[in-house]
């Protein structure tokens, strides 16, 4: 199970902050398949980077199988990713 709550990620571009990802709530059940679709620049890759622990959100939580990955250290996220997460580009 993947559970996302109040997830936001922003980047600074010049003098302004750009919101790259804003997800209020998303639950993905174990075994469920999901496709991310949208126009270029809408935050698909940002969301995947957050889900895999490659990036840390500005706010919010990501729970994967009862592990709050946003609270893990970088090395713990690396281990978690190696043991539990896979991505196909």
GROMACS .gro file of N, CA, C and O in nm:
model
  356
    1UNK      N    1   0.084  -0.119   0.000
    1UNK     CA    2   0.000   0.000   0.000
    1UNK      C    3   0.088   0.124   0.000
    1UNK      O    4   0.185   0.132   0.075
    2UNK      N    5   0.053   0.217  -0.084
    2UNK     CA    6   0.117   0.348  -0.085
    2UNK      C    7   0.012   0.450  -0.044
    2UNK      O    8  -0.099   0.450  -0.097
    3UNK      N    9   0.048   0.534   0.051
    3UNK     CA   10  -0.046   0.636   0.100
    3UNK      C   11   0.026   0.771   0.099
    3UNK      O   12   0.131   0.787   0.162
    4UNK      N   13  -0.031   0.866   0.026
    4UNK     CA   14   0.024   1.002   0.018
    4UNK      C   15  -0.077   1.097   0.080
    4UNK      O   16  -0.196   1.090   0.052
    5UNK      N   17  -0.025   1.189   0.162
    5UNK     CA   18  -0.111   1.289   0.225
    5UNK      C   19  -0.042   1.426   0.222
    5UNK      O   20   0.073   1.439   0.262
    6UNK      N   21  -0.114   1.526   0.173
    6UNK     CA   22  -0.072   1.667   0.176
    6UNK      C   23   0.071   1.686   0.126
    6UNK      O   24   0.152   1.754   0.189
    7UNK      N   25   0.103   1.627   0.012
    7UNK     CA   26   0.238   1.627  -0.042
    7UNK      C   27   0.262   1.749  -0.132
    7UNK      O   28   0.184   1.773  -0.223
    8UNK      N   29   0.367   1.823  -0.103
    8UNK     CA   30   0.405   1.936  -0.188
    8UNK      C   31   0.556   1.937  -0.208
    8UNK      O   32   0.632   1.899  -0.119
    9UNK      N   33   0.596   1.980  -0.326
    9UNK     CA   34   0.737   1.999  -0.359
    9UNK      C   35   0.747   2.120  -0.449
    9UNK      O   36   0.677   2.131  -0.549
   10UNK      N   37   0.835   2.213  -0.413
   10UNK     CA   38   0.856   2.335  -0.491
   10UNK      C   39   1.004   2.349  -0.524
   10UNK      O   40   1.090   2.295  -0.455
   11UNK      N   41   1.030   2.421  -0.630
   11UNK     CA   42   1.166   2.453  -0.671
   11UNK      C   43   1.175   2.604  -0.692
   11UNK      O   44   1.076   2.669  -0.724
   12UNK      N   45   1.293   2.657  -0.677
   12UNK     CA   46   1.315   2.799  -0.701
   12UNK      C   47   1.366   2.815  -0.844
   12UNK      O   48   1.460   2.749  -0.885
   13UNK      N   49   1.300   2.902  -0.918
   13UNK     CA   50   1.341   2.937  -1.054
   13UNK      C   51   1.355   3.089  -1.059
   13UNK      O   52   1.256   3.161  -1.055
   14UNK      N   53   1.480   3.134  -1.064
   14UNK     CA   54   1.504   3.278  -1.060
   14UNK      C   55   1.463   3.333  -0.926
   14UNK      O   56   1.510   3.289  -0.822
   15UNK      N   57   1.371   3.429  -0.929
   15UNK     CA   58   1.322   3.492  -0.806
   15UNK      C   59   1.191   3.434  -0.756
   15UNK      O   60   1.136   3.482  -0.657
   16UNK      N   61   1.140   3.331  -0.824
   16UNK     CA   62   1.010   3.278  -0.785
   16UNK      C   63   1.017   3.131  -0.746
   16UNK      O   64   1.106   3.058  -0.788
   17UNK      N   65   0.921   3.090  -0.666
   17UNK     CA   66   0.906   2.951  -0.627
   17UNK      C   67   0.800   2.888  -0.716
   17UNK      O   68   0.691   2.943  -0.732
   18UNK      N   69   0.832   2.771  -0.773
   18UNK     CA   70   0.740   2.701  -0.863
   18UNK      C   71   0.697   2.572  -0.796
   18UNK      O   72   0.781   2.490  -0.757
   19UNK      N   73   0.567   2.552  -0.780
   19UNK     CA   74   0.514   2.428  -0.723
   19UNK      C   75   0.521   2.320  -0.830
   19UNK      O   76   0.456   2.330  -0.934
   20UNK      N   77   0.602   2.217  -0.805
   20UNK     CA   78   0.620   2.109  -0.903
   20UNK      C   79   0.527   1.992  -0.875
   20UNK      O   80   0.498   1.913  -0.965
   21UNK      N   81   0.480   1.979  -0.751
   21UNK     CA   82   0.393   1.867  -0.715
   21UNK      C   83   0.305   1.910  -0.599
   21UNK      O   84   0.354   1.969  -0.503
   22UNK      N   85   0.177   1.878  -0.610
   22UNK     CA   86   0.081   1.911  -0.505
   22UNK      C   87  -0.027   1.803  -0.505
   22UNK      O   88  -0.116   1.804  -0.589
   23UNK      N   89  -0.017   1.708  -0.413
   23UNK     CA   90  -0.111   1.596  -0.405
   23UNK      C   91  -0.173   1.596  -0.266
   23UNK      O   92  -0.103   1.580  -0.167
   24UNK      N   93  -0.302   1.617  -0.258
   24UNK     CA   94  -0.371   1.621  -0.129
   24UNK      C   95  -0.382   1.481  -0.069
   24UNK      O   96  -0.353   1.461   0.047
   25UNK      N   97  -0.430   1.384  -0.147
   25UNK     CA   98  -0.446   1.248  -0.096
   25UNK      C   99  -0.445   1.150  -0.213
   25UNK      O  100  -0.510   1.174  -0.315
   26UNK      N  101  -0.371   1.040  -0.195
   26UNK     CA  102  -0.367   0.935  -0.296
   26UNK      C  103  -0.335   0.804  -0.225
   26UNK      O  104  -0.240   0.797  -0.149
   27UNK      N  105  -0.418   0.703  -0.248
   27UNK     CA  106  -0.395   0.569  -0.196
   27UNK      C  107  -0.383   0.473  -0.313
   27UNK      O  108  -0.468   0.473  -0.402
   28UNK      N  109  -0.279   0.392  -0.312
   28UNK     CA  110  -0.259   0.290  -0.414
   28UNK      C  111  -0.248   0.158  -0.340
   28UNK      O  112  -0.156   0.138  -0.260
   29UNK      N  113  -0.341   0.068  -0.367
   29UNK     CA  114  -0.345  -0.060  -0.297
   29UNK      C  115  -0.234  -0.152  -0.347
   29UNK      O  116  -0.188  -0.141  -0.461
   30UNK      N  117  -0.193  -0.243  -0.261
   30UNK     CA  118  -0.095  -0.344  -0.299
   30UNK      C  119  -0.147  -0.421  -0.420
   30UNK      O  120  -0.261  -0.465  -0.422
   31UNK      N  121  -0.065  -0.432  -0.523
   31UNK     CA  122  -0.103  -0.502  -0.645
   31UNK      C  123  -0.174  -0.416  -0.748
   31UNK      O  124  -0.191  -0.457  -0.862
   32UNK      N  125  -0.217  -0.298  -0.710
   32UNK     CA  126  -0.285  -0.207  -0.802
   32UNK      C  127  -0.183  -0.145  -0.897
   32UNK      O  128  -0.071  -0.114  -0.859
   33UNK      N  129  -0.222  -0.130  -1.023
   33UNK     CA  130  -0.135  -0.066  -1.121
   33UNK      C  131  -0.189   0.073  -1.152
   33UNK      O  132  -0.309   0.091  -1.168
   34UNK      N  133  -0.097   0.169  -1.160
   34UNK     CA  134  -0.134   0.308  -1.181
   34UNK      C  135  -0.049   0.366  -1.292
   34UNK      O  136   0.071   0.339  -1.298
   35UNK      N  137  -0.108   0.445  -1.379
   35UNK     CA  138  -0.034   0.516  -1.483
   35UNK      C  139  -0.041   0.666  -1.455
   35UNK      O  140  -0.149   0.719  -1.427
   36UNK      N  141   0.074   0.732  -1.461
   36UNK     CA  142   0.078   0.878  -1.447
   36UNK      C  143   0.079   0.938  -1.586
   36UNK      O  144   0.169   0.908  -1.664
   37UNK      N  145  -0.017   1.020  -1.614
   37UNK     CA  146  -0.025   1.085  -1.745
   37UNK      C  147  -0.047   1.233  -1.725
   37UNK      O  148  -0.105   1.276  -1.625
   38UNK      N  149   0.003   1.311  -1.820
   38UNK     CA  150  -0.015   1.455  -1.813
   38UNK      C  151   0.082   1.525  -1.905
   38UNK      O  152   0.176   1.463  -1.957
   39UNK      N  153   0.061   1.652  -1.921
   39UNK     CA  154   0.145   1.730  -2.011
   39UNK      C  155   0.285   1.744  -1.954
   39UNK      O  156   0.309   1.723  -1.835
   40UNK      N  157   0.376   1.781  -2.038
   40UNK     CA  158   0.514   1.803  -1.996
   40UNK      C  159   0.518   1.912  -1.888
   40UNK      O  160   0.454   2.016  -1.901
   41UNK      N  161   0.593   1.885  -1.783
   41UNK     CA  162   0.609   1.985  -1.678
   41UNK      C  163   0.502   1.985  -1.571
   41UNK      O  164   0.501   2.073  -1.484
   42UNK      N  165   0.411   1.886  -1.572
   42UNK     CA  166   0.301   1.889  -1.475
   42UNK      C  167   0.336   1.822  -1.343
   42UNK      O  168   0.256   1.826  -1.250
   43UNK      N  169   0.456   1.759  -1.332
   43UNK     CA  170   0.498   1.703  -1.204
   43UNK      C  171   0.505   1.552  -1.197
   43UNK      O  172   0.525   1.496  -1.089
   44UNK      N  173   0.492   1.482  -1.310
   44UNK     CA  174   0.496   1.335  -1.308
   44UNK      C  175   0.630   1.283  -1.255
   44UNK      O  176   0.633   1.199  -1.166
   45UNK      N  177   0.739   1.332  -1.310
   45UNK     CA  178   0.872   1.286  -1.267
   45UNK      C  179   0.900   1.329  -1.123
   45UNK      O  180   0.961   1.254  -1.046
   46UNK      N  181   0.855   1.446  -1.086
   46UNK     CA  182   0.873   1.492  -0.948
   46UNK      C  183   0.802   1.398  -0.852
   46UNK      O  184   0.859   1.358  -0.750
   47UNK      N  185   0.680   1.358  -0.884
   47UNK     CA  186   0.606   1.266  -0.799
   47UNK      C  187   0.679   1.132  -0.789
   47UNK      O  188   0.693   1.076  -0.680
   48UNK      N  189   0.729   1.080  -0.900
   48UNK     CA  190   0.802   0.953  -0.898
   48UNK      C  191   0.930   0.966  -0.815
   48UNK      O  192   0.964   0.874  -0.739
   49UNK      N  193   1.001   1.076  -0.827
   49UNK     CA  194   1.121   1.098  -0.746
   49UNK      C  195   1.087   1.104  -0.597
   49UNK      O  196   1.164   1.055  -0.513
   50UNK      N  197   0.974   1.161  -0.564
   50UNK     CA  198   0.930   1.166  -0.424
   50UNK      C  199   0.891   1.026  -0.375
   50UNK      O  200   0.928   0.985  -0.265
   51UNK      N  201   0.817   0.953  -0.458
   51UNK     CA  202   0.773   0.818  -0.419
   51UNK      C  203   0.888   0.722  -0.398
   51UNK      O  204   0.880   0.631  -0.316
   52UNK      N  205   0.996   0.741  -0.471
   52UNK     CA  206   1.111   0.651  -0.459
   52UNK      C  207   1.212   0.699  -0.356
   52UNK      O  208   1.311   0.632  -0.331
   53UNK      N  209   1.189   0.815  -0.298
   53UNK     CA  210   1.280   0.868  -0.198
   53UNK      C  211   1.403   0.935  -0.257
   53UNK      O  212   1.496   0.967  -0.185
   54UNK      N  213   1.404   0.956  -0.388
   54UNK     CA  214   1.515   1.028  -0.449
   54UNK      C  215   1.511   1.176  -0.414
   54UNK      O  216   1.613   1.242  -0.408
   55UNK      N  217   1.390   1.227  -0.391
   55UNK     CA  218   1.370   1.365  -0.346
   55UNK      C  219   1.287   1.362  -0.218
   55UNK      O  220   1.212   1.268  -0.194
   56UNK      N  221   1.299   1.468  -0.141
   56UNK     CA  222   1.222   1.483  -0.017
   56UNK      C  223   1.122   1.595  -0.038
   56UNK      O  224   1.157   1.702  -0.090
   57UNK      N  225   0.996   1.576   0.004
   57UNK     CA  226   0.896   1.680  -0.015
   57UNK      C  227   0.919   1.799   0.078
   57UNK      O  228   0.985   1.787   0.182
   58UNK      N  229   0.863   1.912   0.040
   58UNK     CA  230   0.863   2.028   0.129
   58UNK      C  231   0.768   2.005   0.246
   58UNK      O  232   0.790   2.053   0.356
   59UNK      N  233   0.661   1.931   0.217
   59UNK     CA  234   0.557   1.907   0.318
   59UNK      C  235   0.485   1.778   0.282
   59UNK      O  236   0.479   1.741   0.166
   60UNK      N  237   0.432   1.711   0.381
   60UNK     CA  238   0.347   1.596   0.357
   60UNK      C  239   0.413   1.464   0.390
   60UNK      O  240   0.526   1.459   0.438
   61UNK      N  241   0.338   1.357   0.366
   61UNK     CA  242   0.387   1.224   0.402
   61UNK      C  243   0.367   1.125   0.288
   61UNK      O  244   0.273   1.137   0.210
   62UNK      N  245   0.458   1.031   0.283
   62UNK     CA  246   0.451   0.919   0.189
   62UNK      C  247   0.476   0.793   0.270
   62UNK      O  248   0.585   0.776   0.327
   63UNK      N  249   0.376   0.708   0.279
   63UNK     CA  250   0.390   0.581   0.350
   63UNK      C  251   0.385   0.469   0.247
   63UNK      O  252   0.292   0.460   0.168
   64UNK      N  253   0.487   0.383   0.251
   64UNK     CA  254   0.491   0.266   0.164
   64UNK      C  255   0.503   0.145   0.256
   64UNK      O  256   0.602   0.132   0.329
   65UNK      N  257   0.401   0.060   0.254
   65UNK     CA  258   0.396  -0.058   0.341
   65UNK      C  259   0.428  -0.021   0.486
   65UNK      O  260   0.513  -0.081   0.550
   66UNK      N  261   0.361   0.082   0.536
   66UNK     CA  262   0.373   0.127   0.675
   66UNK      C  263   0.508   0.188   0.711
   66UNK      O  264   0.540   0.204   0.829
   67UNK      N  265   0.589   0.224   0.611
   67UNK     CA  266   0.715   0.294   0.636
   67UNK      C  267   0.699   0.437   0.587
   67UNK      O  268   0.667   0.461   0.469
   68UNK      N  269   0.717   0.533   0.675
   68UNK     CA  270   0.711   0.675   0.639
   68UNK      C  271   0.846   0.713   0.579
   68UNK      O  272   0.941   0.741   0.651
   69UNK      N  273   0.854   0.711   0.445
   69UNK     CA  274   0.985   0.729   0.381
   69UNK      C  275   1.037   0.872   0.392
   69UNK      O  276   1.158   0.893   0.382
   70UNK      N  277   0.950   0.968   0.415
   70UNK     CA  278   0.997   1.106   0.428
   70UNK      C  279   1.075   1.128   0.557
   70UNK      O  280   1.145   1.228   0.570
   71UNK      N  281   1.064   1.036   0.651
   71UNK     CA  282   1.134   1.048   0.779
   71UNK      C  283   1.265   0.969   0.781
   71UNK      O  284   1.339   0.975   0.880
   72UNK      N  285   1.295   0.895   0.675
   72UNK     CA  286   1.417   0.815   0.670
   72UNK      C  287   1.537   0.902   0.631
   72UNK      O  288   1.524   0.997   0.555
   73UNK      N  289   1.653   0.865   0.681
   73UNK     CA  290   1.776   0.931   0.639
   73UNK      C  291   1.804   0.894   0.493
   73UNK      O  292   1.742   0.802   0.438
   74UNK      N  293   1.897   0.965   0.432
   74UNK     CA  294   1.929   0.936   0.292
   74UNK      C  295   1.978   0.792   0.274
   74UNK      O  296   1.936   0.722   0.182
   75UNK      N  297   2.063   0.746   0.363
   75UNK     CA  298   2.112   0.608   0.351
   75UNK      C  299   2.001   0.506   0.376
   75UNK      O  300   1.996   0.402   0.310
   76UNK      N  301   1.910   0.536   0.466
   76UNK     CA  302   1.796   0.446   0.489
   76UNK      C  303   1.702   0.445   0.369
   76UNK      O  304   1.647   0.340   0.334
   77UNK      N  305   1.684   0.561   0.305
   77UNK     CA  306   1.603   0.566   0.182
   77UNK      C  307   1.670   0.483   0.072
   77UNK      O  308   1.602   0.414  -0.003
   78UNK      N  309   1.802   0.491   0.062
   78UNK     CA  310   1.875   0.410  -0.037
   78UNK      C  311   1.850   0.261  -0.013
   78UNK      O  312   1.823   0.186  -0.107
   79UNK      N  313   1.861   0.217   0.113
   79UNK     CA  314   1.837   0.076   0.146
   79UNK      C  315   1.692   0.037   0.117
   79UNK      O  316   1.666  -0.070   0.061
   80UNK      N  317   1.598   0.124   0.156
   80UNK     CA  318   1.457   0.096   0.132
   80UNK      C  319   1.431   0.081  -0.018
   80UNK      O  320   1.363  -0.012  -0.062
   81UNK      N  321   1.487   0.172  -0.096
   81UNK     CA  322   1.468   0.169  -0.241
   81UNK      C  323   1.526   0.039  -0.300
   81UNK      O  324   1.464  -0.026  -0.383
   82UNK      N  325   1.643   0.000  -0.254
   82UNK     CA  326   1.709  -0.120  -0.306
   82UNK      C  327   1.627  -0.246  -0.273
   82UNK      O  328   1.623  -0.340  -0.353
   83UNK      N  329   1.560  -0.246  -0.160
   83UNK     CA  330   1.488  -0.365  -0.116
   83UNK      C  331   1.341  -0.367  -0.159
   83UNK      O  332   1.283  -0.475  -0.171
   84UNK      N  333   1.279  -0.249  -0.184
   84UNK     CA  334   1.133  -0.246  -0.200
   84UNK      C  335   1.080  -0.173  -0.323
   84UNK      O  336   0.961  -0.184  -0.352
   85UNK      N  337   1.162  -0.094  -0.390
   85UNK     CA  338   1.109  -0.007  -0.495
   85UNK      C  339   1.179  -0.036  -0.627
   85UNK      O  340   1.301  -0.056  -0.630
   86UNK      N  341   1.103  -0.037  -0.734
   86UNK     CA  342   1.160  -0.050  -0.868
   86UNK      C  343   1.089   0.044  -0.963
   86UNK      O  344   0.970   0.070  -0.949
   87UNK      N  345   1.162   0.099  -1.058
   87UNK     CA  346   1.104   0.188  -1.158
   87UNK      C  347   1.149   0.144  -1.296
   87UNK      O  348   1.264   0.106  -1.316
   88UNK      N  349   1.058   0.150  -1.391
   88UNK     CA  350   1.088   0.124  -1.530
   88UNK      C  351   1.059   0.251  -1.607
   88UNK      O  352   0.949   0.305  -1.601
   89UNK      N  353   1.161   0.304  -1.677
   89UNK     CA  354   1.143   0.428  -1.752
   89UNK      C  355   1.102   0.398  -1.894
   89UNK      O  356   1.143   0.300  -1.953
   0.00000   0.00000   0.00000
